[in-house]
XYZ file of C-alpha atoms in Angstrom:
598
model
C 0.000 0.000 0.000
C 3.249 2.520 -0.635
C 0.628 4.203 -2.991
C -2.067 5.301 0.562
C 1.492 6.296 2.384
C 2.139 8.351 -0.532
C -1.040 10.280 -1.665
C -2.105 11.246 2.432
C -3.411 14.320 2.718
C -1.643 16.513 5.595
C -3.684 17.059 9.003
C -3.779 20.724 8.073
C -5.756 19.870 4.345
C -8.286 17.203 5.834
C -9.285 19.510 8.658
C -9.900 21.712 5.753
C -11.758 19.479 3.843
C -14.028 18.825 6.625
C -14.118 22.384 7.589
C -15.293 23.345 3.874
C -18.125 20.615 3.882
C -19.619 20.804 6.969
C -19.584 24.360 7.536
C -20.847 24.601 3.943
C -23.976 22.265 4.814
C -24.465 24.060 8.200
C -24.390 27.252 6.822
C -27.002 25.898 3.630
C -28.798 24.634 7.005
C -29.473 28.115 9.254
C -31.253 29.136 5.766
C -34.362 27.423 7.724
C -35.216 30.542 9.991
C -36.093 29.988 13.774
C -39.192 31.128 13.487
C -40.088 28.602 10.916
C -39.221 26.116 13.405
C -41.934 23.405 14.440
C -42.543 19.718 15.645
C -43.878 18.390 12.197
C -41.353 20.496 10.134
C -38.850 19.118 12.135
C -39.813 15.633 11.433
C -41.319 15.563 7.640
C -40.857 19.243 6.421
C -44.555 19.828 6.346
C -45.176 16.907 4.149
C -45.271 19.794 0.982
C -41.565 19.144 -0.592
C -41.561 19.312 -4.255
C -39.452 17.217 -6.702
C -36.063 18.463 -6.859
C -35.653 18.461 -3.736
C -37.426 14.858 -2.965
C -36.065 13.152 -5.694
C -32.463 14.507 -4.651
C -32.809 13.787 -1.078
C -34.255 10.150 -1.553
C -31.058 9.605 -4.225
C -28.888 10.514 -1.538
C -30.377 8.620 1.481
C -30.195 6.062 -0.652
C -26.850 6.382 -1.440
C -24.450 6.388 1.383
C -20.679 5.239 1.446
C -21.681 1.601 2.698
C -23.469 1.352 -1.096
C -20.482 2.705 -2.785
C -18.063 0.294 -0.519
C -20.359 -2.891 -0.454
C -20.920 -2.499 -4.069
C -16.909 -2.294 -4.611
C -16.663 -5.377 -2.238
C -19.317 -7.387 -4.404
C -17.471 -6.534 -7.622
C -14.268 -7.493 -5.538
C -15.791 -10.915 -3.955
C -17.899 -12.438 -6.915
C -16.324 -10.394 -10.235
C -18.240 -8.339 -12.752
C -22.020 -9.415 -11.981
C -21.340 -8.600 -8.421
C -21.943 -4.393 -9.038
C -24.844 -5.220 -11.077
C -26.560 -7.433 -8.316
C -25.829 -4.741 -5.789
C -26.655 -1.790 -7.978
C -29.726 -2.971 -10.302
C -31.659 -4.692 -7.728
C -31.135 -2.226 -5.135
C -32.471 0.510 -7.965
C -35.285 -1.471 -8.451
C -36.514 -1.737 -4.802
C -36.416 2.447 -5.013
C -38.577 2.153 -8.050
C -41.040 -0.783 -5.671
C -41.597 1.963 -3.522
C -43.484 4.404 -5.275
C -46.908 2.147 -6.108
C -47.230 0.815 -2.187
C -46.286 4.542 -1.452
C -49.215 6.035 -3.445
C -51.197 3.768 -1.081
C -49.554 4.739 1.988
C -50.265 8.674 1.548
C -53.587 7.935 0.826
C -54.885 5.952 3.871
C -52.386 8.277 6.481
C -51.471 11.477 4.009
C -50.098 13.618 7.262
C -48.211 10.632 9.273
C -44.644 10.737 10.219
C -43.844 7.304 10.963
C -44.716 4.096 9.661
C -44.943 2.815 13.620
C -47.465 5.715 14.164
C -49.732 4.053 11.130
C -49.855 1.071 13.053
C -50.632 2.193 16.546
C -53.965 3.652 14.986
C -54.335 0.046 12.754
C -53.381 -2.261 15.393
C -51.777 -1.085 18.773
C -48.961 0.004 20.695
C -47.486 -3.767 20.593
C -47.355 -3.479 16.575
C -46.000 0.332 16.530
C -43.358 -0.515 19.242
C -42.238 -3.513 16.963
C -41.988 -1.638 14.006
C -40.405 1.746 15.635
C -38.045 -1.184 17.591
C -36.152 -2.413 14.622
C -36.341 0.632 12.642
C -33.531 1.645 16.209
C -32.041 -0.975 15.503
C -31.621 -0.653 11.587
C -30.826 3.705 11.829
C -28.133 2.720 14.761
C -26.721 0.120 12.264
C -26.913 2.314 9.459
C -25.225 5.298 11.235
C -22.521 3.004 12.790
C -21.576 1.891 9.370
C -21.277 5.313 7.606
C -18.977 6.584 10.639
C -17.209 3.228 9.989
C -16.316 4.041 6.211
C -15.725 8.072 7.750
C -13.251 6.603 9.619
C -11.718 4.546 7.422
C -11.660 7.215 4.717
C -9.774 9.407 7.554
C -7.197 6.999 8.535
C -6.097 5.682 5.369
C -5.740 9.432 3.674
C -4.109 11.354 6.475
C -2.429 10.971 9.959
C -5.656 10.583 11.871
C -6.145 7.510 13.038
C -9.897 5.734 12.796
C -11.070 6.920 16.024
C -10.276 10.127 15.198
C -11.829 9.482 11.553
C -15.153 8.714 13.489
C -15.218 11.695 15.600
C -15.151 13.965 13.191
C -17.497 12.576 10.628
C -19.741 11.995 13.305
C -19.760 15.865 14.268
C -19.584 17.118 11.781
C -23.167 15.500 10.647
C -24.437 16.314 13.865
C -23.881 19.991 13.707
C -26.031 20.806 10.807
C -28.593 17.982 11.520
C -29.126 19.308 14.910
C -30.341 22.777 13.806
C -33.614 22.017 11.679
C -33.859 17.818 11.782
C -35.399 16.343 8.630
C -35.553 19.941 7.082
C -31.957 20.590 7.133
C -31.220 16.977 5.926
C -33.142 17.531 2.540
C -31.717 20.993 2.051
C -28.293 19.569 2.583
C -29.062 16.007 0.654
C -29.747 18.426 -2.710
C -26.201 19.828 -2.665
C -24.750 16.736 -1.527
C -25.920 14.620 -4.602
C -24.989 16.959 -7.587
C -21.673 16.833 -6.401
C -21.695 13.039 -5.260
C -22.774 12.352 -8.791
C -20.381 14.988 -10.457
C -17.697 13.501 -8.647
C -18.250 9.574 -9.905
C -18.563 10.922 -13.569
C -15.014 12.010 -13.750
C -13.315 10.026 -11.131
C -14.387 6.339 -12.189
C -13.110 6.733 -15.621
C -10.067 8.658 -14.294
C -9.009 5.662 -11.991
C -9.975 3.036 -14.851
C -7.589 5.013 -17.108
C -5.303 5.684 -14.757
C -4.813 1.738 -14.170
C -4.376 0.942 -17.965
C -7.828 0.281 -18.726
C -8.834 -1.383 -21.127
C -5.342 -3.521 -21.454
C -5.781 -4.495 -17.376
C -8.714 -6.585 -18.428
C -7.066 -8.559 -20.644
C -3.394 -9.376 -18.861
C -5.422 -9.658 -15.404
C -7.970 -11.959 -15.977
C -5.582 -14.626 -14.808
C -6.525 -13.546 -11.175
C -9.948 -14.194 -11.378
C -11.583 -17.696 -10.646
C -13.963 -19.008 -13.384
C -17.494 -17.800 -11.137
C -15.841 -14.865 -11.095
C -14.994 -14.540 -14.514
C -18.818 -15.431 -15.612
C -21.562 -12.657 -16.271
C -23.988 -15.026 -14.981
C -22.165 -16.772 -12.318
C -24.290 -18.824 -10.393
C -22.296 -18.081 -6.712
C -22.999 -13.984 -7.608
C -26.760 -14.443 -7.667
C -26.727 -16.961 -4.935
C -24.434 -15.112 -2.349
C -25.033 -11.709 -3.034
C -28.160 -11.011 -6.164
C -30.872 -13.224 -4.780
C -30.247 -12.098 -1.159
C -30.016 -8.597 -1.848
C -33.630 -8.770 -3.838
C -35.071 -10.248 -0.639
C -33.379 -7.492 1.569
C -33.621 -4.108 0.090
C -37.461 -4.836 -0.554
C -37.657 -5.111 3.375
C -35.588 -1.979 3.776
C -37.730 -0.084 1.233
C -40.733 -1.061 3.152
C -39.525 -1.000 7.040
C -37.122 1.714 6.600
C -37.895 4.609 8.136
C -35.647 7.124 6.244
C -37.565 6.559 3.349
C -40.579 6.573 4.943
C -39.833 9.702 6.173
C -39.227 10.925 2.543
C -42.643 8.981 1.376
C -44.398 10.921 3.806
C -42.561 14.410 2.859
C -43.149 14.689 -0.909
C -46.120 16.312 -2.380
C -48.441 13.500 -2.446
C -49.026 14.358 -6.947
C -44.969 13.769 -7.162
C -44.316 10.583 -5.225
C -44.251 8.501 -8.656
C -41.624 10.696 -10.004
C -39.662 11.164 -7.388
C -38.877 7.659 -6.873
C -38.565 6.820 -10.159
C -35.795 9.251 -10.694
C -34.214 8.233 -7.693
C -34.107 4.465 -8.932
C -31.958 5.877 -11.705
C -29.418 8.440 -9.857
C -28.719 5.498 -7.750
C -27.983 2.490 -10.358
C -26.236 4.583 -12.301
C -24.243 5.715 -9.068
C -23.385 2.344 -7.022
C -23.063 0.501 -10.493
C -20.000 2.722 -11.814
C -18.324 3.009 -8.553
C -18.877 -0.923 -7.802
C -16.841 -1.508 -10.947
C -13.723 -0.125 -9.261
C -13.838 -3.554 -7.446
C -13.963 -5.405 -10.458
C -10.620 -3.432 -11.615
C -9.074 -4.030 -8.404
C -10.066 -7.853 -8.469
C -8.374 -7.730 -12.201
C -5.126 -5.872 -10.761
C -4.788 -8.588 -8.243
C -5.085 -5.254 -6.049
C -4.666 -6.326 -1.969
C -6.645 -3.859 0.077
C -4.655 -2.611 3.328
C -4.604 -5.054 6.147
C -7.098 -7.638 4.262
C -10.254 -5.659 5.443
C -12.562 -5.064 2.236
C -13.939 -1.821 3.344
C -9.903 -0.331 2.478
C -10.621 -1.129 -0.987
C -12.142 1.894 -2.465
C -9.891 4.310 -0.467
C -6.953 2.652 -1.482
C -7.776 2.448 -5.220
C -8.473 6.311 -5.275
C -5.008 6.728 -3.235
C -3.116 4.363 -5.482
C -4.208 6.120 -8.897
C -6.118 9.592 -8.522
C -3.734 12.648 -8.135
C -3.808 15.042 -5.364
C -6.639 17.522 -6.471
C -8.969 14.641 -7.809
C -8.404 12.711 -4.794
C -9.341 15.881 -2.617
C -12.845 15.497 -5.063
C -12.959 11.586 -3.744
C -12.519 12.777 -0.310
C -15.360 14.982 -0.249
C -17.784 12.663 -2.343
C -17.453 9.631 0.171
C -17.512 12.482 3.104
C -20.829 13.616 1.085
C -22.310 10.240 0.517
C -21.969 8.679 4.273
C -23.162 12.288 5.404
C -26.458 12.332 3.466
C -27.020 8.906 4.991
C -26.447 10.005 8.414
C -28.390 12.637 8.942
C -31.193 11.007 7.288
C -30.911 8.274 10.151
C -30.480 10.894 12.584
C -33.958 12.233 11.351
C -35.239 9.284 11.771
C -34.065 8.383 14.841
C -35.366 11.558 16.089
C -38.724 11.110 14.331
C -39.480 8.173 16.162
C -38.798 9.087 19.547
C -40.703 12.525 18.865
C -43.903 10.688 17.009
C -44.141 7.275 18.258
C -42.444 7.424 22.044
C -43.110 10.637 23.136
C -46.107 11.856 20.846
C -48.140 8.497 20.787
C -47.551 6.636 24.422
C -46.423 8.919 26.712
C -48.548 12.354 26.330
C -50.515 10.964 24.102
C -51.528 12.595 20.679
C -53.620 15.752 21.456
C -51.541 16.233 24.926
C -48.072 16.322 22.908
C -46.451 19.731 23.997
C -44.767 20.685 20.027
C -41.549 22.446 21.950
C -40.446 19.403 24.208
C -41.142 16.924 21.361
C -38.355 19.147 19.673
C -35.940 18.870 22.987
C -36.890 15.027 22.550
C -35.805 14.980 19.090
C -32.339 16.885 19.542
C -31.409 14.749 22.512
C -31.916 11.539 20.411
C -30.096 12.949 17.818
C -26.969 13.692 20.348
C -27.500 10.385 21.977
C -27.968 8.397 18.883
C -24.351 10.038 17.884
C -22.486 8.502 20.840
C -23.724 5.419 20.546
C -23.105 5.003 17.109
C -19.794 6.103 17.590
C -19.042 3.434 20.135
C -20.076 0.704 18.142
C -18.182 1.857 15.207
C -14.931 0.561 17.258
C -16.295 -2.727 16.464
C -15.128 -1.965 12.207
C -17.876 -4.640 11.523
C -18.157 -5.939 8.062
C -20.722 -3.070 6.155
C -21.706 -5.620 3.458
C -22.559 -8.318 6.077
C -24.422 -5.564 8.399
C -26.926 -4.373 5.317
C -27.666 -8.046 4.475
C -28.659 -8.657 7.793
C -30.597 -5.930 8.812
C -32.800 -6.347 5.667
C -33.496 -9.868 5.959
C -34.086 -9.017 9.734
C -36.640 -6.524 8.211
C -38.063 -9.493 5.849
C -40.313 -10.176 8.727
C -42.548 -7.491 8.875
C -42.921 -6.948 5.029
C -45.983 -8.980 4.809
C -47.516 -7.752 7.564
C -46.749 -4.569 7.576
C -48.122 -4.038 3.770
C -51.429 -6.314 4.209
C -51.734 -3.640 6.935
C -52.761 -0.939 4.623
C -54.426 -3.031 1.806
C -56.563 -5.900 3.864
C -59.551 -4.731 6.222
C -59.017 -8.311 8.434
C -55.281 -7.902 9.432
C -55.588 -8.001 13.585
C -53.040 -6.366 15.670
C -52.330 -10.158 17.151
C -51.786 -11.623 13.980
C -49.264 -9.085 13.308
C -47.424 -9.198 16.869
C -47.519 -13.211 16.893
C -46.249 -13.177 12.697
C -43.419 -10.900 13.011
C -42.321 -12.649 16.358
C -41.924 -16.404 14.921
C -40.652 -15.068 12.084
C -38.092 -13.637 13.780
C -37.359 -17.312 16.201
C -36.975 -18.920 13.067
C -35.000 -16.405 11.182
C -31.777 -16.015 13.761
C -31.258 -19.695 14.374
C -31.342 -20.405 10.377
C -29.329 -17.048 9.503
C -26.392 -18.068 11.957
C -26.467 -21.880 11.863
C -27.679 -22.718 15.686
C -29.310 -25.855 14.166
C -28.152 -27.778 12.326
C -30.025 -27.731 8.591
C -28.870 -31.477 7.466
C -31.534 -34.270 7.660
C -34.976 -33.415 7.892
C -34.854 -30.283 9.414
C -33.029 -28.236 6.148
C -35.824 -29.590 4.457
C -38.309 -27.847 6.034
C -36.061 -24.629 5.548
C -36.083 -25.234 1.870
C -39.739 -25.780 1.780
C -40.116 -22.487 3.302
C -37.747 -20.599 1.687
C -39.218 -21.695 -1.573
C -42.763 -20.255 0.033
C -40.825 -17.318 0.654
C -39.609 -16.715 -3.013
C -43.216 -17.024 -4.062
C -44.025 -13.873 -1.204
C -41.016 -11.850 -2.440
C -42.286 -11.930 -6.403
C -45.922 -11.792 -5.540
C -45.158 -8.841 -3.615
C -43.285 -7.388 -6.156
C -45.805 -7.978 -8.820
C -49.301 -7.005 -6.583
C -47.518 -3.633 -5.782
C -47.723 -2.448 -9.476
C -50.292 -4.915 -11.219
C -52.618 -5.891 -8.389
C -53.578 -8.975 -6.081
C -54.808 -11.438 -8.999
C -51.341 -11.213 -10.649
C -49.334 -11.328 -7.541
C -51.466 -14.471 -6.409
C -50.151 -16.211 -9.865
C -46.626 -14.581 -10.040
C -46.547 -16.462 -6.232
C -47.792 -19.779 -6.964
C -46.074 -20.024 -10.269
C -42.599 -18.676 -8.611
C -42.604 -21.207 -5.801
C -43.345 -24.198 -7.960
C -41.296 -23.454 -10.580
C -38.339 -22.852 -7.941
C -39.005 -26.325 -5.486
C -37.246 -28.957 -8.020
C -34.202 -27.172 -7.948
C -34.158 -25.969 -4.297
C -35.691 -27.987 -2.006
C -32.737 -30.231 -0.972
C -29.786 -27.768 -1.616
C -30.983 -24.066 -0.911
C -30.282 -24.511 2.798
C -26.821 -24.393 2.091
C -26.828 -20.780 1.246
C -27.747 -19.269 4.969
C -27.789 -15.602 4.034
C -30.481 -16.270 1.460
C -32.620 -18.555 3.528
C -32.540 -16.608 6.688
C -34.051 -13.854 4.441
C -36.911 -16.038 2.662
C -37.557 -17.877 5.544
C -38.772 -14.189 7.547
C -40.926 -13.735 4.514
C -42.423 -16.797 4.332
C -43.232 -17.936 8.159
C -44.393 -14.420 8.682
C -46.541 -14.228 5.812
C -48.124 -17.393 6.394
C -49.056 -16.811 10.054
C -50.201 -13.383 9.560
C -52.514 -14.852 6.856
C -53.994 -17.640 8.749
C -54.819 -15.507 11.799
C -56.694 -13.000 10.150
C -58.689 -14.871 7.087
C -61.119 -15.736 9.178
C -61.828 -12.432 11.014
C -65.263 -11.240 10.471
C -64.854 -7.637 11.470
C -63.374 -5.386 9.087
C -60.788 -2.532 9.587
C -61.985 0.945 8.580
C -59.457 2.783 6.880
C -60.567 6.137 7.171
C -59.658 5.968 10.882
C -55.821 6.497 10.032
C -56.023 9.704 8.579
C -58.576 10.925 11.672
C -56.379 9.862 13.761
C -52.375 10.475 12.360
C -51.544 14.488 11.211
C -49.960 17.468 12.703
C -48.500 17.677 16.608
C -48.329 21.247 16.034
C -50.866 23.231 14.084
C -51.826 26.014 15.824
C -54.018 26.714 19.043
C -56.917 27.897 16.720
C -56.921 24.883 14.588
C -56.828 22.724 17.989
C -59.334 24.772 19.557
C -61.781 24.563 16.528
C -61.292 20.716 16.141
C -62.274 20.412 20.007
C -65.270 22.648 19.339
C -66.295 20.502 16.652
C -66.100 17.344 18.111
C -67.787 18.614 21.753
C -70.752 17.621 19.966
C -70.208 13.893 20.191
C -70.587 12.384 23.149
C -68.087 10.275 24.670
C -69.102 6.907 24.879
C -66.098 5.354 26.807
C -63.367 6.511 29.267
C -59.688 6.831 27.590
C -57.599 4.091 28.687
C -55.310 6.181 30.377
C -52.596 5.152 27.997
C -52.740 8.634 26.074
C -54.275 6.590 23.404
C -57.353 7.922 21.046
C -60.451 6.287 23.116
C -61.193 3.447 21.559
C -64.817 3.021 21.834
C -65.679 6.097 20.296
C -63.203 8.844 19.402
C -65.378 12.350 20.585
C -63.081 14.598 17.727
C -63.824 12.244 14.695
C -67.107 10.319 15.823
C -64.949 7.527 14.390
C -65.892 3.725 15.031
C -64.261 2.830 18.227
C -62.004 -0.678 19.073
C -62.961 -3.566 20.788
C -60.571 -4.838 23.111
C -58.515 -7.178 21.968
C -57.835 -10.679 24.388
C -54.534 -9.758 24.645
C -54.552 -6.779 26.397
C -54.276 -4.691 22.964
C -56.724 -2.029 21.610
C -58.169 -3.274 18.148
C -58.585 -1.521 15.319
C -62.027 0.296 14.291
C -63.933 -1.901 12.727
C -66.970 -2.206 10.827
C -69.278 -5.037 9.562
């Protein structure tokens, strides 16, 4: 690595980078006034943000320096396919959004949270689920972008990675802090012209640089024949078919895009998305192929770890000024993906901890839910920042948390589209989904004998969920109940009996399938029906003004109460006095159900 020692930047020029981007987005940030300043601004920008801005801020979330080095480590690991199984299939699950999103706005058009949805359709037991992992995922996610920060850092100057970390993680946190969500989409518009500016002249520069086209020819010795094939078998296996199966579970559980579905104008949600899908393949595909020329170069990141790679390929072959450009575009990337967790984060505790289940909805005071955001944000920092000393693998961490995520797909989606979904069948769905998922993911059983063929079986029923799904979000349940069927028997001869072997993959399906099939079975049979118009009476704005409050409380004095509140801080369930809404029944186990009607 004589070629990192050589190109790192002084301490004096990377403070100066760093100084020059993130006092560049906090200055773009104190644009958004003081007085402008308000709980739901703070979390979703007043759900009124038009296209450039949406489509530029969902590119970038999207886009964070764990795509650009997992996509470099997939071209590394399995050869030329491996970008294009990152790249194309994580595009397309940007592009899957849009048609369940159009659905979304319309049941709950002023929510801020997915979890908040489902505390109004099912419970606090389903919202606490959903906000749960969507902790989990944002602390992963943030963890990992400080982890390439740091690695950036340490390999380009005399900082070590701690050091890396610290400032990267500051430096998000200083702008994010200001205005939340708001500042993050400001920032994100910036941050993407210039991410995507960068790639166009430094991938070609590198591959130039490193005697492209001639490397491919007196390199190919280095690569094995899977590696060497387009359509090698162990690409789609390892990495394409597990990545399908996890970045539809991150475009559905994800609350940073949620967050962005429920910002947009609700008339530009299709084009937003759609132009995001291509920013990003075109993105993570051309710097993913900087793997590929590394794998052809018989290039050895430093130390053996893969997340070196990318930093050491710019150090080895851009020149000072260019690599000062690469510096700032990874710096950009991890940033946009930061703060957008760190909105999230924020949302959550704001919306669904504080808002919903501890003052309850109409009680929420607008100025503490704001301290509550900023403190999670600071919080959410250090903790990320600890973990990051771990310099976990960032390939193995996405995989994971979106095959973790696998398990609410299904339920969460039925959620919004089918009237008999129960808050118990969600709960119970999610839960064995989740028991059967770890054990399977990380080999605590063993899968030989009888036992892997019951994880084929339903792994193969999961294939059939993750195409139906696919297909019912943009042609409707009668094709998605063929594209299913026809999936998962055309898929059983050839994997029942050997799929088992591939752990990342099943782990995935088998989340799909055993949740999808228990949430089904529990609630076919229901006879009461979920009214949908409920979630939009009962989801909107923590802040919008005394006189709207007061007017909406005159309005609904009218109704009588026909049940005592809980004392929860929940809506009242048997009859909500603002709305005149249906009320719930109570549920057997101790959870509010949904309105219903016959």
């Amino acid at each position: 690595m004589d070629g990192v020692e050589t190109a790192q930047f002084s301490a004096v020029v990377v403070v100066g980078l760093l100084v020059f981007f993130y006092g560049g987005t906090f200055l773009i940030s104190t644009r958004i006034g003081k007085k402008d300043e308000n709980a739901d601004g703070y979390m979703t920008g007043g759900n009124n943000i038009g296209f450039g801005i949406s489509a530029a801020s969902m590119t970038a979330t999207w886009i964070w320096a764990s795509s650009m080095y997992a996509s470099a480590t997939s071209g590394y690991t399995y050869g030329i396919s491996g970008p294009i199984h990152y790249g194309l299939w994580g595009a397309l699950m940007i592009l899957f959004i849009y048609p369940f999103g159009k659905r979304i706005r319309a049941v709950a058009p002023k929510a801020h949270t997915l979890a908040e949805v489902m505390y109004v359709r099912h419970g606090r037991s389903s919202q606490l689920m959903l906000a749960g992992s969507n902790i989990v995922g944002s602390l992963i996610s943030l963890m990992s972008n400080f982890i390439a920060g740091g690695v950036l850092i340490s390999l380009l100057s005399p900082f070590n990675f701690t050091q890396g970390v610290f400032a990267v993680a500051a430096g998000v946190l200083l702008y994010t802090l200001w205005s939340g969500f708001r500042a993050s989409v400001l920032t994100d518009f910036v941050q993407v012209v210039a991410m995507l500016g960068a790639v166009a002249v430094i991938v070609p520069f590198i591959f130039f640089a490193a005697g492209f086209p001639a490397a491919f020819e007196t390199g190919a010795g280095n690569l094995t024949p899977q590696q060497g094939d387009f359509f090698s078998s162990d690409a789609f296996m390892q990495q394409g078919a597990p990545y399908i199966a996890a970045v539809l579970a991150y475009a559905i559980g994800n609350q940073t895009i949620a967050q962005r579905l429920f910002a947009v104008k609700q008339s530009l949600i299709k084009p937003t998305f759609v132009t995001a899908t291509i920013g990003y393949g075109a993105m993570v595909i051309g710097v993913g192929m900087l793997g590929v020329l590394a794998l052809y170069l018989g290039f050895e990141p430093a130390g053996g770890d893969l997340n070196n790679l990318i930093p050491g390929m710019a150090a080895e072959y851009l020149p000072t000024a260019l690599l000062a450009v690469f510096f700032i575009m990874i710096i950009g990337a991890l940033s946009s993906t930061a703060d957008s967790d760190l909105s999230a984060l924020s949302s959550i505790m704001m919306a669904d901890v504080y808002g919903q289940n501890v003052a309850g909805k109409e009680k929420a005071d607008p100025r503490t839910m704001l301290l509550i955001g900023r403190i999670t944000m600071v919080l959410a920092t250090a903790a990320a920042v600890a973990f990051a000393s771990l310099q976990l693998s960032i390939l193995d961490l996405l995989v994971f948390v979106g095959a973790l995520w696998g398990a609410l797909v299904f339920p969460v989606l039925a959620s919004f589209y089918w009237e008999k979904v129960t808050g118990r069948a969600f709960t119970t769905s999610v839960l064995v989904a989740l028991a059967v998922f770890l054990p399977v993911r990380f080999g605590w059983i063993s899968v030989d004998g009888p036992f892997g063929i019951v994880v084929d079986v339903l792994s193969v029923i999961g294939i059939g969920v993750v195409l139906g799904l696919m297909a019912f979000g943009f042609f409707g349940a009668g094709v998605a109940k063929i594209v299913g069927v026809l999936a998962t028997l055309v898929s059983a001869p050839f994997a029942i009996g050997s799929l088992h072997e591939y752990a990342t993959l099943c782990g995935s399906l088998v989340a799909y399938s055993v949740s999808t099939v228990i949430c089904w079975a529990m609630s076919a049979g229901q006879k009461e029906r979920f009214d949908f118009a409920v979630i939009a009476q009962r989801t909107g704005d923590f802040d919008d003004g005394s006189a709207a409050r007061a007017a909406r409380d005159d309005a609904g004095a009218a109704v009588p109460r026909q049940a005592a509140d809980t004392g929860t801080g929940a809506p009242d369930r048997a009859g909500d006095a603002r709305t005149g809404a249906p009320g719930r029944a109570g549920d057997a186990d101790g959870e509010p159900e949904p309105a219903a009607r016959k």
